[in-house]
Structures are given as C-alpha cells and as structure tokens.
Short mmCIF file of C-alpha atoms in Angstrom, two decimals:
data_model
loop_
_atom_site.label_atom_id
_atom_site.label_comp_id
_atom_site.label_asym_id
_atom_site.label_seq_id
_atom_site.Cartn_x
_atom_site.Cartn_y
_atom_site.Cartn_z
CA MET S 1 137.79 103.38 168.29
CA ASN S 2 134.83 105.74 168.08
CA GLU S 3 135.66 109.42 168.26
CA VAL S 4 133.93 111.67 170.76
CA GLU S 5 131.82 114.31 169.02
CA VAL S 6 130.70 117.36 170.94
CA VAL S 7 127.13 117.96 169.79
CA VAL S 8 126.50 121.00 171.97
CA ALA S 9 128.27 122.35 175.01
CA HIS S 10 128.01 125.36 177.30
CA SER S 11 128.47 126.08 181.00
CA GLU S 12 125.20 124.39 182.07
CA ARG S 13 125.28 121.14 180.09
CA ALA S 14 126.87 119.25 177.24
CA THR S 15 125.84 116.51 174.84
CA LEU S 16 128.46 114.15 173.46
CA ARG S 17 128.17 111.43 170.82
CA VAL S 18 130.30 108.30 171.00
CA GLY S 19 129.37 105.96 168.17
CA ASP S 20 125.66 105.26 168.48
CA VAL S 21 125.41 106.54 172.05
CA PHE S 22 124.62 110.08 173.16
CA LEU S 23 125.81 111.17 176.58
CA LYS S 24 124.00 114.11 178.16
CA VAL S 25 126.05 115.66 180.95
CA ASP S 26 124.17 118.13 183.11
CA GLY S 27 125.22 119.96 186.27
CA ASP S 28 121.59 119.89 187.42
CA GLN S 29 120.69 116.31 188.40
CA ALA S 30 117.03 117.31 188.76
CA ARG S 31 116.96 118.20 185.07
CA ILE S 32 118.25 114.74 184.12
CA ASP S 33 115.71 113.06 186.39
CA ALA S 34 112.88 115.16 184.97
CA GLU S 35 113.89 114.35 181.40
CA ALA S 36 113.95 110.61 182.06
CA GLU S 37 110.55 110.77 183.78
CA VAL S 38 108.92 112.76 180.98
CA MET S 39 110.30 110.45 178.30
CA SER S 40 108.42 107.59 179.95
CA LEU S 41 105.14 109.51 179.61
CA VAL S 42 105.15 110.99 176.11
CA PRO S 43 103.12 109.30 173.32
CA VAL S 44 105.70 110.05 170.61
CA PRO S 45 108.97 108.25 169.78
CA THR S 46 111.98 109.15 171.93
CA PRO S 47 115.53 107.81 172.19
CA ARG S 48 115.93 104.63 174.22
CA ILE S 49 117.49 105.28 177.64
CA LEU S 50 120.53 103.00 177.98
CA TRP S 51 121.48 104.00 181.50
CA ARG S 52 121.39 106.89 183.94
CA LYS S 53 123.99 107.84 186.53
CA PRO S 54 124.62 111.02 188.51
CA SER S 55 125.01 113.91 186.06
CA VAL S 56 124.86 111.67 182.95
CA LEU S 57 122.03 110.28 180.82
CA ALA S 58 123.00 107.78 178.08
CA LEU S 59 120.68 107.54 175.09
CA ALA S 60 120.65 105.41 171.95
CA ALA S 61 120.97 107.27 168.66
CA LEU S 62 117.82 107.74 166.61
CA PRO S 63 117.47 106.64 162.99
CA GLY S 64 117.10 109.33 160.33
CA THR S 65 118.10 112.97 160.41
CA THR S 66 116.68 116.24 161.62
CA LEU S 67 114.67 118.49 159.33
CA GLY S 68 117.46 121.05 159.46
CA ARG S 69 118.81 123.59 161.89
CA LEU S 70 118.30 127.22 162.71
CA GLY S 71 120.35 129.30 160.30
CA GLY S 72 120.78 126.42 157.86
CA PRO S 73 118.79 125.02 154.97
CA SER S 74 115.75 122.94 155.79
CA THR S 75 115.58 119.37 154.56
CA GLY S 76 112.68 117.03 154.17
CA SER S 77 109.52 117.11 152.13
CA PRO S 78 106.34 119.02 152.99
CA GLU S 79 104.98 115.63 154.06
CA ALA S 80 107.83 115.24 156.58
CA TRP S 81 107.08 118.66 158.05
CA ALA S 82 103.41 117.72 158.23
CA ALA S 83 104.31 114.46 159.98
CA ALA S 84 106.18 116.51 162.56
CA GLY S 85 103.08 118.65 163.02
CA ALA S 86 100.98 115.52 163.58
CA ALA S 87 103.46 114.24 166.20
CA ILE S 88 103.38 117.58 168.00
CA ARG S 89 99.57 117.48 168.08
CA LYS S 90 99.70 113.96 169.55
CA LEU S 91 102.01 115.23 172.29
CA HIS S 92 99.80 118.22 173.04
CA GLU S 93 96.73 115.99 173.44
CA ALA S 94 98.42 113.60 175.88
CA PRO S 95 97.44 113.55 179.58
CA LEU S 96 99.11 116.43 181.39
CA PRO S 97 102.28 115.78 183.39
CA SER S 98 102.44 117.05 186.93
CA ARG S 99 105.21 119.59 186.39
CA THR S 100 105.10 122.97 184.68
CA GLY S 101 107.52 123.21 181.78
CA GLN S 102 109.50 125.97 180.11
CA ALA S 103 106.47 126.74 177.93
CA GLY S 104 104.31 127.17 181.02
CA ARG S 105 105.63 130.39 182.48
CA SER S 106 102.90 132.85 183.36
CA ALA S 107 102.15 135.88 181.19
CA ALA S 108 103.11 138.17 184.08
CA ALA S 109 106.49 136.47 184.59
CA LEU S 110 107.22 136.50 180.86
CA ALA S 111 106.27 140.16 180.52
CA ALA S 112 108.54 141.14 183.39
CA GLU S 113 111.45 139.12 182.00
CA LEU S 114 110.84 140.50 178.53
CA ASP S 115 110.83 144.10 179.73
CA ARG S 116 114.11 143.58 181.60
CA GLU S 117 115.75 141.89 178.64
CA CYS S 118 114.58 144.49 176.14
CA ALA S 119 115.92 147.27 178.34
CA SER S 120 119.27 145.48 178.61
CA LEU S 121 119.52 144.85 174.85
CA VAL S 122 119.05 148.54 174.13
CA ALA S 123 121.09 149.93 177.03
CA ASN S 124 124.10 147.76 176.12
CA GLY S 125 123.86 148.39 172.39
CA VAL S 126 123.23 144.75 171.54
CA LEU S 127 120.29 145.56 169.26
CA PRO S 128 118.85 148.80 167.83
CA ALA S 129 116.05 150.34 169.86
CA ASP S 130 113.55 150.34 166.99
CA LEU S 131 114.11 146.62 166.39
CA VAL S 132 113.58 145.83 170.07
CA THR S 133 110.53 148.10 170.37
CA ARG S 134 108.81 146.63 167.32
CA ASN S 135 109.36 143.05 168.42
CA ARG S 136 108.29 143.82 171.98
CA GLN S 137 105.01 145.04 170.49
CA VAL S 138 104.64 141.86 168.40
CA ALA S 139 105.47 139.67 171.41
CA GLU S 140 102.54 141.10 173.36
CA ALA S 141 100.13 138.77 171.52
CA ALA S 142 101.75 135.73 173.19
CA LEU S 143 100.98 137.10 176.67
CA ARG S 144 97.41 135.84 176.87
CA PRO S 145 95.48 133.09 178.65
CA TRP S 146 96.02 129.59 177.24
CA THR S 147 94.81 126.07 177.94
CA PRO S 148 97.60 123.88 179.38
CA ALA S 149 98.95 121.18 177.08
CA PHE S 150 101.73 118.60 177.38
CA THR S 151 104.57 120.60 175.84
CA HIS S 152 108.18 119.85 174.96
CA GLY S 153 109.31 123.33 175.98
CA ASP S 154 112.39 123.52 173.71
CA LEU S 155 111.15 122.02 170.46
CA GLN S 156 113.90 123.28 168.19
CA ILE S 157 114.02 121.86 164.68
CA ALA S 158 117.23 120.02 165.58
CA HIS S 159 115.33 118.04 168.23
CA VAL S 160 112.97 116.28 165.79
CA PHE S 161 114.28 113.33 163.72
CA VAL S 162 112.62 111.97 160.58
CA ASP S 163 113.32 109.12 158.21
CA GLY S 164 111.64 109.87 154.91
CA ASP S 165 108.22 111.19 155.87
CA GLU S 166 108.09 109.46 159.26
CA VAL S 167 109.03 110.96 162.63
CA THR S 168 111.50 108.58 164.27
CA GLY S 169 112.00 110.44 167.50
CA ILE S 170 112.11 113.68 169.48
CA ILE S 171 115.02 114.44 171.80
CA ASP S 172 115.90 116.80 174.68
CA TRP S 173 112.94 116.69 177.06
CA SER S 174 114.45 118.48 180.05
CA GLU S 175 112.17 121.52 179.63
CA ALA S 176 108.95 119.53 179.10
CA GLY S 177 105.78 119.92 181.14
CA GLN S 178 102.49 121.75 181.13
CA GLY S 179 102.58 124.79 178.89
CA ASP S 180 101.33 126.78 175.93
CA ALA S 181 101.01 124.57 172.84
CA LEU S 182 101.77 127.48 170.49
CA HIS S 183 105.15 127.93 172.18
CA ASP S 184 106.15 124.51 170.80
CA LEU S 185 104.85 125.23 167.30
CA ALA S 186 106.63 128.57 167.19
CA THR S 187 109.91 127.17 168.48
CA PHE S 188 109.81 124.38 165.90
CA THR S 189 109.25 126.76 162.97
CA LEU S 190 111.57 129.54 164.18
CA GLY S 191 113.67 130.65 161.22
CA HIS S 192 111.81 128.29 158.88
CA GLU S 193 108.62 130.26 158.47
CA ARG S 194 107.89 128.96 154.99
CA HIS S 195 107.21 125.51 156.46
CA LEU S 196 104.65 126.77 158.98
CA ASP S 197 101.72 125.92 156.68
CA ASP S 198 102.98 122.33 156.29
CA VAL S 199 103.35 121.94 160.06
CA ILE S 200 99.89 123.37 160.71
CA ALA S 201 98.40 121.08 158.05
CA GLY S 202 99.82 118.08 159.90
CA TYR S 203 98.81 119.53 163.27
CA GLY S 204 95.24 119.38 162.02
CA ILE S 205 93.58 122.33 163.73
CA ASP S 206 93.62 126.07 163.15
CA VAL S 207 95.99 128.10 165.30
CA ASP S 208 96.38 131.83 165.83
CA LEU S 209 99.23 132.84 163.51
CA ASP S 210 99.66 136.18 165.25
CA VAL S 211 100.48 134.29 168.45
CA ILE S 212 102.98 132.10 166.58
CA ARG S 213 104.71 135.24 165.28
CA ALA S 214 104.56 136.71 168.75
CA TRP S 215 106.39 133.70 170.16
CA TRP S 216 109.03 134.04 167.42
CA SER S 217 109.71 137.58 168.62
CA LEU S 218 109.45 136.75 172.31
CA ARG S 219 111.77 133.75 172.19
CA SER S 220 114.33 135.60 170.08
CA LEU S 221 114.38 138.68 172.32
CA LEU S 222 114.83 136.58 175.44
CA ILE S 223 117.66 134.44 174.11
CA VAL S 224 119.88 136.78 172.03
CA ARG S 225 122.06 137.91 174.92
CA TRP S 226 122.31 134.41 176.45
CA LEU S 227 123.43 132.95 173.13
CA ALA S 228 126.09 135.60 172.63
CA GLU S 229 127.40 135.06 176.16
CA HIS S 230 127.61 131.26 175.71
CA GLY S 231 129.55 131.10 172.45
CA PHE S 232 126.68 131.01 169.96
CA ASP S 233 125.95 133.57 167.23
CA PRO S 234 122.38 134.89 167.11
CA PHE S 235 123.50 137.32 164.38
CA ALA S 236 124.35 134.51 161.93
CA PRO S 237 122.21 134.47 158.76
CA GLY S 238 118.77 133.00 159.40
CA CYS S 239 119.14 133.01 163.18
CA GLU S 240 117.41 134.94 165.95
CA VAL S 241 118.33 138.48 164.92
CA ASP S 242 117.14 137.83 161.37
CA VAL S 243 113.88 136.51 162.85
CA LEU S 244 113.51 139.82 164.67
CA ARG S 245 114.32 141.80 161.52
CA ALA S 246 111.60 139.92 159.64
CA ARG S 247 109.00 141.48 161.91
CA MET S 248 110.16 144.92 160.73
CA SER S 249 109.42 143.78 157.18
CA ASP S 250 105.96 142.68 158.32
CA ARG S 251 105.27 146.24 159.45
CA ALA S 252 106.67 147.72 156.25
CA GLY S 253 104.55 145.39 154.19
CA GLY S 254 101.41 146.17 156.20
#
C-alpha cells in the first residue's frame, strides 16, 4: 500500500502524494477551478489532470526532480537552469489569460501592503528596523509600470521539474494570470542568486537586475510574518531573512 506523504500543508490548502498521484486539497474551490483552467492554456509542460472534484484536484506525478529548494542546495547544471529560463520566457510570451494573477497587483496596492507589513515587522520586533528600512528602499524599484505577461505568480524553484537539462513540467498554477514577468524570474531565483545569470541566458533577453533584486526584497518582506505564523521558518539558512540580509551586504559593498 502506498503511504500518504504530506508535501505541504497549512490552514488554506494542502498537497498530498499517494504513489504517483498528487492530491491538492484547497478550501477555496475557485482557486482549484482557476488552476485547472490556466493549466489548459499554458504553452509549457504541466502535470496531467487525472480528475477534479469539489475541493480536490488530482494530478499525475512529473518525471525528474526540482532544481532544489529555498534554503537548500541547488541541483542541476547551468544548462538545466537555462532551460528553465527558456520555459519561463515561453510562458511570458503566450497569449494573455483573462484573469489578473498574483504577479499582477498594482504598484499602489503593493506599496500600501508593503508599508503596512514593514511597520508590523518593526513594531512587533520580528526584524530589525535597519534591515526592514534598507529592503523597503530596494523594493521601491519593483513599483513601476510594466507590460502584462502571462505569469505563473508563485514560481518557486520547487515548482519547476527537470530531467537532465530538460524541463518536464511546472506545477502549482493557482496564482497564475496577467502580471509582471520579472516577478516570476525573481521568485524562481530567490535564494539562488548565483544561478540568475544562467536563467537570464536561457530567458534570452536582457532584464533589469535592479528590479529582480527589488522583487527579492519585496517578496521576502511581505511573506516573513505569514511564513512564521503558518509553521514555516523564514529565518532558516538561505531563506527569506538571509535574502533580506544580502541586500545589506550590497549596500556595504557599494
């Protein structure tokens, strides 16, 4: 009998693996429906949908492995990272979906959320004020006009599977929709900055690296408290707080 493996779980959703089947359980049925719809539109490999019922989406396992995880060592060759960059570019050039995704929030909405979160992080002693202030300054570069692209919206490294130097699939599309392409690139390279050049080489066009760094700071500032409240550790080596600390080193080095 296959054991049930809990891949990720928190109060909003959970993903379970039973043999070669992944079961995504989500309290928000609209999120499941949106994920299934988007997966039918994207021009990159995705898991095969086996069935869908209220609150549950069953997906076939993908061949290969991820390129790593946040806070852990990266795996895969530079060519594999470049292949991921090429797949991301293909997604970003696809016809736009109708919905706005997580990467499509307006600059004004993001700025307001960021200011509230930064104030909370400092007031509650979660992070030092100088660390928050510096990264809030860096994050400002992400708050600019951008051309809408078809974005994944939560393109963590653990969501991209490769076999050798070939991308075999991208998972977790519930946040996909129109958005800022550099949000995806930054999310994918978060905590693995040394692979950014490989990803950009595969992506095939120049991007504004200051905006990538800005998204690293912005994403990390917005998610630190949520992670801590949902049983994750943003203070673990290589994770979000270390990403924020790296921006202090940037300033020292400049």
